[in-house]
Amino acid sequence: MNSFGEHIKLTTFGESHGVALGGVIEGFPAGVEIDLNFIQSELDRRKPSHHKASTTRKESDRVEVLSGIFEGKTLGTPIAFIIRNENQQPDDYEYLREIFRPGHADFTYEKKYGHYDHRSGGRASARETASRVAAGAFAKTILQKKGVEITASIKQIGTAKTPEEIEHLIEQTKAEGDSLGGIIECVIKGCPAGVGEPVFGKLQAQLAEAMMSIPAAKGFEYGEGFASATMKGSEHNDVYILDEYGTDETSAPAGNVKPATNHNGGILGGISTGQDIIFRVAFKPIASISKPQQTVDKKGNPIELVNQGRHDVCCVPRVLPVVEAMTALVILDRSFFL
């Protein structure tokens, strides 16, 4: 399953230490003006940086569009693009060829395929998400013109919630040779009411599928989420009011009715309400750490593993554009803008 979406379909390919990553977008409408500088700026948000939590691997992540765009506009044909790997160091991972790394997909890939790319996880590497960010930027191009804005932000890293606390915790954890997880909150503004399906195509289910496909994602909730279980119906229900027209229900058009609160996160019955859509995604700590860990090799021999490769301390800062990109792909695919 390397494809995502129904009407707007993205197929990605490539491994972390292969020649290149890339994608093909099918179903994208013709005549859309594309600013390649904007596409690149979104990729720049995801690539390794000088942030204390970031890996030392440096990649320019320059996107090369191979097809589907002519004279600055989409043709309605498949949009193909690649992002070349420029700083791959596959030999750095040779010591892992026969080892099952704790917290990684080595073991499950071995059981499913019998043969896998041990170079930093290959296809399971978070580097795969560069293709998603590029495709999401194309989707954002249409959504922004329709007044839909998608913004992801850091809610929490580890136990820290303020910027100062977060910076201190990252520095401390990095010095310990360990890693951190965190929570990202995403807000969709301007999405009209009526997006989504009432049964198996529920909008929250589509968003959950998109978010849980991101490497290291461990949890999804929207609106009050798990806190809903501790609330009473009288506390959780979003009552309806008339917007800007007072209380005379007989004189105000139905289109001016809106919920007074947003405990449901902008989605009811699987369909958007027109309010801000709000959800959160929890990400686990990075599995690659320099602290010694006990594991076994493919023959079952016990081994003490100390990771030697380049890796992030925390993925959360770099995953923000990935969350936005997957959100944009869902909203565009499930909306009636086309």
GROMACS .gro file of C-alpha atoms in nm:
model
  338
    1MET     CA    1   0.000   0.000   0.000
    2ASN     CA    2   0.206   0.289  -0.131
    3SER     CA    3  -0.086   0.501  -0.250
    4PHE     CA    4  -0.314   0.737  -0.057
    5GLY     CA    5  -0.638   0.906  -0.159
    6GLU     CA    6  -0.932   0.830  -0.385
    7HIS     CA    7  -0.997   1.129  -0.613
    8ILE     CA    8  -0.658   1.292  -0.556
    9LYS     CA    9  -0.422   0.996  -0.529
   10LEU     CA   10  -0.059   1.012  -0.417
   11THR     CA   11   0.179   0.723  -0.478
   12THR     CA   12   0.522   0.753  -0.315
   13PHE     CA   13   0.844   0.561  -0.373
   14GLY     CA   14   1.206   0.552  -0.257
   15GLU     CA   15   1.420   0.458   0.043
   16SER     CA   16   1.612   0.664   0.295
   17HIS     CA   17   1.953   0.579   0.148
   18GLY     CA   18   1.852   0.504  -0.209
   19VAL     CA   19   1.907   0.728  -0.511
   20ALA     CA   20   1.595   0.938  -0.461
   21LEU     CA   21   1.249   0.967  -0.310
   22GLY     CA   22   0.950   1.076  -0.510
   23GLY     CA   23   0.583   1.067  -0.585
   24VAL     CA   24   0.313   1.068  -0.849
   25ILE     CA   25  -0.008   1.267  -0.797
   26GLU     CA   26  -0.308   1.156  -1.003
   27GLY     CA   27  -0.641   1.336  -1.036
   28PHE     CA   28  -0.503   1.685  -0.978
   29PRO     CA   29  -0.715   1.929  -1.182
   30ALA     CA   30  -0.582   2.117  -1.483
   31GLY     CA   31  -0.517   2.489  -1.499
   32VAL     CA   32  -0.396   2.538  -1.143
   33GLU     CA   33  -0.107   2.785  -1.120
   34ILE     CA   34   0.180   2.629  -0.927
   35ASP     CA   35   0.445   2.829  -0.743
   36LEU     CA   36   0.739   2.589  -0.720
   37ASN     CA   37   0.903   2.824  -0.467
   38PHE     CA   38   0.609   2.757  -0.235
   39ILE     CA   39   0.641   2.381  -0.287
   40GLN     CA   40   1.011   2.407  -0.199
   41SER     CA   41   0.945   2.625   0.105
   42GLU     CA   42   0.722   2.353   0.250
   43LEU     CA   43   0.998   2.095   0.198
   44ASP     CA   44   1.246   2.330   0.365
   45ARG     CA   45   1.031   2.322   0.679
   46ARG     CA   46   1.069   1.944   0.701
   47LYS     CA   47   1.437   1.901   0.621
   48PRO     CA   48   1.705   1.876   0.893
   49SER     CA   49   1.788   2.212   1.050
   50HIS     CA   50   1.997   2.369   1.322
   51HIS     CA   51   1.728   2.284   1.577
   52LYS     CA   52   1.875   2.102   1.877
   53ALA     CA   53   1.635   1.813   1.821
   54SER     CA   54   1.735   1.761   1.457
   55THR     CA   55   1.957   1.499   1.296
   56THR     CA   56   2.302   1.598   1.164
   57ARG     CA   57   2.216   1.453   0.821
   58LYS     CA   58   2.201   1.742   0.577
   59GLU     CA   59   1.986   1.723   0.266
   60SER     CA   60   1.884   2.011   0.037
   61ASP     CA   61   1.556   1.829  -0.044
   62ARG     CA   62   1.531   2.007  -0.378
   63VAL     CA   63   1.215   1.899  -0.558
   64GLU     CA   64   1.236   1.823  -0.931
   65VAL     CA   65   0.905   1.812  -1.117
   66LEU     CA   66   0.921   1.565  -1.404
   67SER     CA   67   0.572   1.590  -1.551
   68GLY     CA   68   0.223   1.733  -1.519
   69ILE     CA   69   0.311   2.105  -1.522
   70PHE     CA   70   0.355   2.323  -1.832
   71GLU     CA   71   0.417   2.698  -1.836
   72GLY     CA   72   0.347   2.718  -1.465
   73LYS     CA   73   0.009   2.544  -1.473
   74THR     CA   74  -0.106   2.189  -1.412
   75LEU     CA   75  -0.208   1.986  -1.715
   76GLY     CA   76  -0.452   1.752  -1.545
   77THR     CA   77  -0.210   1.467  -1.616
   78PRO     CA   78  -0.006   1.286  -1.348
   79ILE     CA   79   0.233   1.513  -1.161
   80ALA     CA   80   0.559   1.327  -1.105
   81PHE     CA   81   0.844   1.459  -0.891
   82ILE     CA   82   1.163   1.336  -0.729
   83ILE     CA   83   1.376   1.447  -0.434
   84ARG     CA   84   1.731   1.319  -0.465
   85ASN     CA   85   1.922   1.180  -0.167
   86GLU     CA   86   2.247   1.375  -0.157
   87ASN     CA   87   2.395   1.289   0.183
   88GLN     CA   88   2.324   0.919   0.215
   89GLN     CA   89   2.584   0.714   0.403
   90PRO     CA   90   2.469   0.353   0.369
   91ASP     CA   91   2.796   0.210   0.503
   92ASP     CA   92   2.720   0.371   0.840
   93TYR     CA   93   2.442   0.112   0.884
   94GLU     CA   94   2.630  -0.200   0.781
   95TYR     CA   95   2.669  -0.301   1.147
   96LEU     CA   96   2.287  -0.329   1.165
   97ARG     CA   97   2.251  -0.578   0.880
   98GLU     CA   98   2.188  -0.874   1.113
   99ILE     CA   99   2.042  -0.688   1.414
  100PHE     CA  100   1.682  -0.624   1.513
  101ARG     CA  101   1.675  -0.269   1.651
  102PRO     CA  102   1.438  -0.205   1.944
  103GLY     CA  103   1.146   0.015   1.847
  104HIS     CA  104   1.211  -0.018   1.471
  105ALA     CA  105   1.032  -0.209   1.197
  106ASP     CA  106   1.330  -0.438   1.123
  107PHE     CA  107   1.167  -0.740   1.286
  108THR     CA  108   0.825  -0.696   1.125
  109TYR     CA  109   0.972  -0.622   0.779
  110GLU     CA  110   1.183  -0.937   0.810
  111LYS     CA  111   0.876  -1.143   0.901
  112LYS     CA  112   0.663  -0.997   0.620
  113TYR     CA  113   0.913  -0.979   0.334
  114GLY     CA  114   1.206  -1.199   0.438
  115HIS     CA  115   1.434  -0.929   0.296
  116TYR     CA  116   1.449  -0.560   0.386
  117ASP     CA  117   1.666  -0.250   0.356
  118HIS     CA  118   1.860  -0.218   0.682
  119ARG     CA  119   2.001   0.125   0.587
  120SER     CA  120   1.824   0.346   0.841
  121GLY     CA  121   1.501   0.157   0.790
  122GLY     CA  122   1.481   0.204   0.414
  123ARG     CA  123   1.115   0.258   0.327
  124ALA     CA  124   1.019   0.269   0.696
  125SER     CA  125   1.241   0.572   0.752
  126ALA     CA  126   1.076   0.905   0.828
  127ARG     CA  127   1.264   1.042   0.526
  128GLU     CA  128   0.982   0.891   0.318
  129THR     CA  129   0.762   1.178   0.441
  130ALA     CA  130   0.944   1.428   0.217
  131SER     CA  131   0.731   1.304  -0.073
  132ARG     CA  132   0.416   1.360   0.131
  133VAL     CA  133   0.515   1.719   0.209
  134ALA     CA  134   0.571   1.796  -0.158
  135ALA     CA  135   0.231   1.648  -0.253
  136GLY     CA  136   0.063   1.827   0.036
  137ALA     CA  137   0.201   2.156  -0.088
  138PHE     CA  138   0.029   2.100  -0.423
  139ALA     CA  139  -0.297   2.033  -0.235
  140LYS     CA  140  -0.249   2.345  -0.023
  141THR     CA  141  -0.222   2.551  -0.340
  142ILE     CA  142  -0.587   2.477  -0.420
  143LEU     CA  143  -0.713   2.491  -0.062
  144GLN     CA  144  -0.558   2.830   0.009
  145LYS     CA  145  -0.735   2.978  -0.292
  146LYS     CA  146  -1.060   2.845  -0.144
  147GLY     CA  147  -0.989   3.008   0.193
  148VAL     CA  148  -0.889   2.688   0.375
  149GLU     CA  149  -0.589   2.729   0.605
  150ILE     CA  150  -0.417   2.439   0.782
  151THR     CA  151  -0.183   2.506   1.074
  152ALA     CA  152  -0.004   2.251   1.292
  153SER     CA  153   0.172   2.351   1.613
  154ILE     CA  154   0.362   2.187   1.897
  155LYS     CA  155   0.132   2.118   2.190
  156GLN     CA  156   0.384   1.932   2.402
  157ILE     CA  157   0.724   1.758   2.387
  158GLY     CA  158   0.776   1.498   2.654
  159THR     CA  159   0.638   1.655   2.971
  160ALA     CA  160   0.729   2.009   2.859
  161LYS     CA  161   0.475   2.257   2.721
  162THR     CA  162   0.643   2.600   2.711
  163PRO     CA  163   0.923   2.686   2.465
  164GLU     CA  164   1.175   2.732   2.745
  165GLU     CA  165   1.083   2.402   2.910
  166ILE     CA  166   1.094   2.224   2.575
  167GLU     CA  167   1.440   2.358   2.487
  168HIS     CA  168   1.578   2.258   2.828
  169LEU     CA  169   1.428   1.909   2.809
  170ILE     CA  170   1.564   1.849   2.459
  171GLU     CA  171   1.915   1.954   2.562
  172GLN     CA  172   1.901   1.732   2.870
  173THR     CA  173   1.768   1.432   2.679
  174LYS     CA  174   2.024   1.472   2.400
  175ALA     CA  175   2.306   1.474   2.656
  176GLU     CA  176   2.166   1.150   2.800
  177GLY     CA  177   2.170   0.984   2.457
  178ASP     CA  178   1.794   0.940   2.469
  179SER     CA  179   1.493   1.068   2.273
  180LEU     CA  180   1.153   1.231   2.320
  181GLY     CA  181   0.800   1.211   2.182
  182GLY     CA  182   0.530   1.475   2.182
  183ILE     CA  183   0.190   1.600   2.071
  184ILE     CA  184   0.097   1.810   1.769
  185GLU     CA  185  -0.229   2.000   1.739
  186CYS     CA  186  -0.367   2.083   1.395
  187VAL     CA  187  -0.638   2.339   1.317
  188ILE     CA  188  -0.822   2.360   0.985
  189LYS     CA  189  -0.987   2.698   0.930
  190GLY     CA  190  -1.226   2.778   0.648
  191CYS     CA  191  -1.341   2.425   0.571
  192PRO     CA  192  -1.713   2.456   0.485
  193ALA     CA  193  -1.984   2.241   0.636
  194GLY     CA  194  -2.065   1.921   0.450
  195VAL     CA  195  -1.720   1.768   0.391
  196GLY     CA  196  -1.705   1.398   0.476
  197GLU     CA  197  -1.930   1.094   0.463
  198PRO     CA  198  -2.178   0.966   0.723
  199VAL     CA  199  -2.073   0.602   0.763
  200PHE     CA  200  -1.744   0.450   0.646
  201GLY     CA  201  -1.599   0.766   0.494
  202LYS     CA  202  -1.626   0.977   0.810
  203LEU     CA  203  -1.399   1.280   0.792
  204GLN     CA  204  -1.241   1.206   1.131
  205ALA     CA  205  -1.169   0.850   1.018
  206GLN     CA  206  -0.999   0.977   0.702
  207LEU     CA  207  -0.789   1.219   0.905
  208ALA     CA  208  -0.704   0.947   1.155
  209GLU     CA  209  -0.591   0.713   0.877
  210ALA     CA  210  -0.373   0.988   0.730
  211MET     CA  211  -0.216   1.080   1.063
  212MET     CA  212  -0.157   0.722   1.178
  213SER     CA  213   0.025   0.649   0.851
  214ILE     CA  214   0.298   0.895   0.953
  215PRO     CA  215   0.602   0.721   1.103
  216ALA     CA  216   0.611   0.735   1.487
  217ALA     CA  217   0.242   0.835   1.517
  218LYS     CA  218   0.082   0.657   1.813
  219GLY     CA  219  -0.246   0.831   1.888
  220PHE     CA  220  -0.519   1.049   1.733
  221GLU     CA  221  -0.805   1.246   1.886
  222TYR     CA  222  -1.030   1.527   1.767
  223GLY     CA  223  -1.237   1.779   1.958
  224GLU     CA  224  -1.237   1.690   2.327
  225GLY     CA  225  -1.104   1.348   2.232
  226PHE     CA  226  -1.041   1.112   2.523
  227ALA     CA  227  -1.152   1.383   2.766
  228SER     CA  228  -1.505   1.330   2.629
  229ALA     CA  229  -1.522   1.011   2.833
  230THR     CA  230  -1.511   1.212   3.156
  231MET     CA  231  -1.774   1.468   3.050
  232LYS     CA  232  -2.152   1.464   3.081
  233GLY     CA  233  -2.377   1.508   2.778
  234SER     CA  234  -2.482   1.851   2.904
  235GLU     CA  235  -2.116   1.952   2.910
  236HIS     CA  236  -2.014   1.800   2.578
  237ASN     CA  237  -2.310   1.886   2.353
  238ASP     CA  238  -2.258   2.182   2.121
  239VAL     CA  239  -2.585   2.379   2.140
  240TYR     CA  240  -2.692   2.580   1.838
  241ILE     CA  241  -2.734   2.956   1.817
  242LEU     CA  242  -2.812   3.212   1.545
  243ASP     CA  243  -2.507   3.393   1.417
  244GLU     CA  244  -2.538   3.776   1.408
  245TYR     CA  245  -2.919   3.769   1.376
  246GLY     CA  246  -3.027   3.772   1.739
  247THR     CA  247  -3.275   3.513   1.866
  248ASP     CA  248  -3.561   3.543   1.618
  249GLU     CA  249  -3.536   3.199   1.458
  250THR     CA  250  -3.827   3.266   1.221
  251SER     CA  251  -3.656   3.557   1.049
  252ALA     CA  252  -3.299   3.427   1.020
  253PRO     CA  253  -3.198   3.195   0.735
  254ALA     CA  254  -3.089   2.845   0.834
  255GLY     CA  255  -2.740   2.910   0.700
  256ASN     CA  256  -2.676   3.145   0.992
  257VAL     CA  257  -2.728   2.876   1.254
  258LYS     CA  258  -2.403   2.760   1.418
  259PRO     CA  259  -2.287   2.570   1.728
  260ALA     CA  260  -2.202   2.794   2.023
  261THR     CA  261  -1.908   2.574   2.127
  262ASN     CA  262  -1.682   2.327   1.950
  263HIS     CA  263  -1.641   2.024   2.176
  264ASN     CA  264  -1.681   1.800   1.869
  265GLY     CA  265  -1.380   1.950   1.694
  266GLY     CA  266  -1.566   2.071   1.386
  267ILE     CA  267  -1.703   1.729   1.287
  268LEU     CA  268  -2.043   1.571   1.362
  269GLY     CA  269  -2.171   1.246   1.214
  270GLY     CA  270  -1.850   1.220   1.012
  271ILE     CA  271  -1.923   1.551   0.835
  272SER     CA  272  -1.766   1.894   0.887
  273THR     CA  273  -1.979   2.154   1.068
  274GLY     CA  274  -1.812   2.462   0.921
  275GLN     CA  275  -1.633   2.532   1.248
  276ASP     CA  276  -1.261   2.499   1.296
  277ILE     CA  277  -1.160   2.134   1.271
  278ILE     CA  278  -0.924   2.058   1.559
  279PHE     CA  279  -0.732   1.738   1.619
  280ARG     CA  280  -0.419   1.619   1.794
  281VAL     CA  281  -0.162   1.352   1.711
  282ALA     CA  282   0.072   1.185   1.960
  283PHE     CA  283   0.419   1.078   1.842
  284LYS     CA  284   0.643   0.829   2.017
  285PRO     CA  285   1.008   0.896   2.107
  286ILE     CA  286   1.256   0.841   1.824
  287ALA     CA  287   1.353   0.473   1.828
  288SER     CA  288   1.721   0.534   1.742
  289ILE     CA  289   1.906   0.633   2.058
  290SER     CA  290   2.273   0.623   2.156
  291LYS     CA  291   2.201   0.473   2.496
  292PRO     CA  292   2.302   0.105   2.512
  293GLN     CA  293   2.007  -0.131   2.459
  294GLN     CA  294   1.975  -0.506   2.481
  295THR     CA  295   1.850  -0.686   2.169
  296VAL     CA  296   1.922  -0.994   1.955
  297ASP     CA  297   2.049  -1.061   1.607
  298LYS     CA  298   1.866  -1.265   1.342
  299LYS     CA  299   2.004  -1.586   1.491
  300GLY     CA  300   1.875  -1.500   1.837
  301ASN     CA  301   2.216  -1.415   1.984
  302PRO     CA  302   2.197  -1.146   2.256
  303ILE     CA  303   2.365  -0.817   2.162
  304GLU     CA  304   2.416  -0.482   2.332
  305LEU     CA  305   2.328  -0.222   2.070
  306VAL     CA  306   2.454   0.137   2.061
  307ASN     CA  307   2.314   0.322   1.760
  308GLN     CA  308   2.585   0.496   1.560
  309GLY     CA  309   2.379   0.657   1.284
  310ARG     CA  310   2.246   1.012   1.255
  311HIS     CA  311   1.905   1.066   1.407
  312ASP     CA  312   1.674   1.323   1.563
  313VAL     CA  313   1.627   1.358   1.937
  314CYS     CA  314   1.259   1.434   1.873
  315CYS     CA  315   1.063   1.419   1.548
  316VAL     CA  316   0.791   1.664   1.650
  317PRO     CA  317   0.943   1.993   1.518
  318ARG     CA  318   1.008   1.840   1.175
  319VAL     CA  319   0.679   1.652   1.152
  320LEU     CA  320   0.464   1.969   1.162
  321PRO     CA  321   0.465   2.013   0.779
  322VAL     CA  322   0.398   1.639   0.739
  323VAL     CA  323   0.081   1.665   0.949
  324GLU     CA  324  -0.029   1.969   0.748
  325ALA     CA  325   0.047   1.795   0.418
  326MET     CA  326  -0.152   1.481   0.498
  327THR     CA  327  -0.437   1.699   0.626
  328ALA     CA  328  -0.440   1.898   0.302
  329LEU     CA  329  -0.452   1.579   0.096
  330VAL     CA  330  -0.750   1.451   0.296
  331ILE     CA  331  -0.949   1.775   0.280
  332LEU     CA  332  -0.889   1.821  -0.092
  333ASP     CA  333  -0.969   1.456  -0.168
  334ARG     CA  334  -1.290   1.461   0.039
  335SER     CA  335  -1.418   1.807  -0.044
  336PHE     CA  336  -1.646   1.930  -0.320
  337PHE     CA  337  -1.406   2.198  -0.445
  338LEU     CA  338  -1.328   2.016  -0.771
   0.00000   0.00000   0.00000
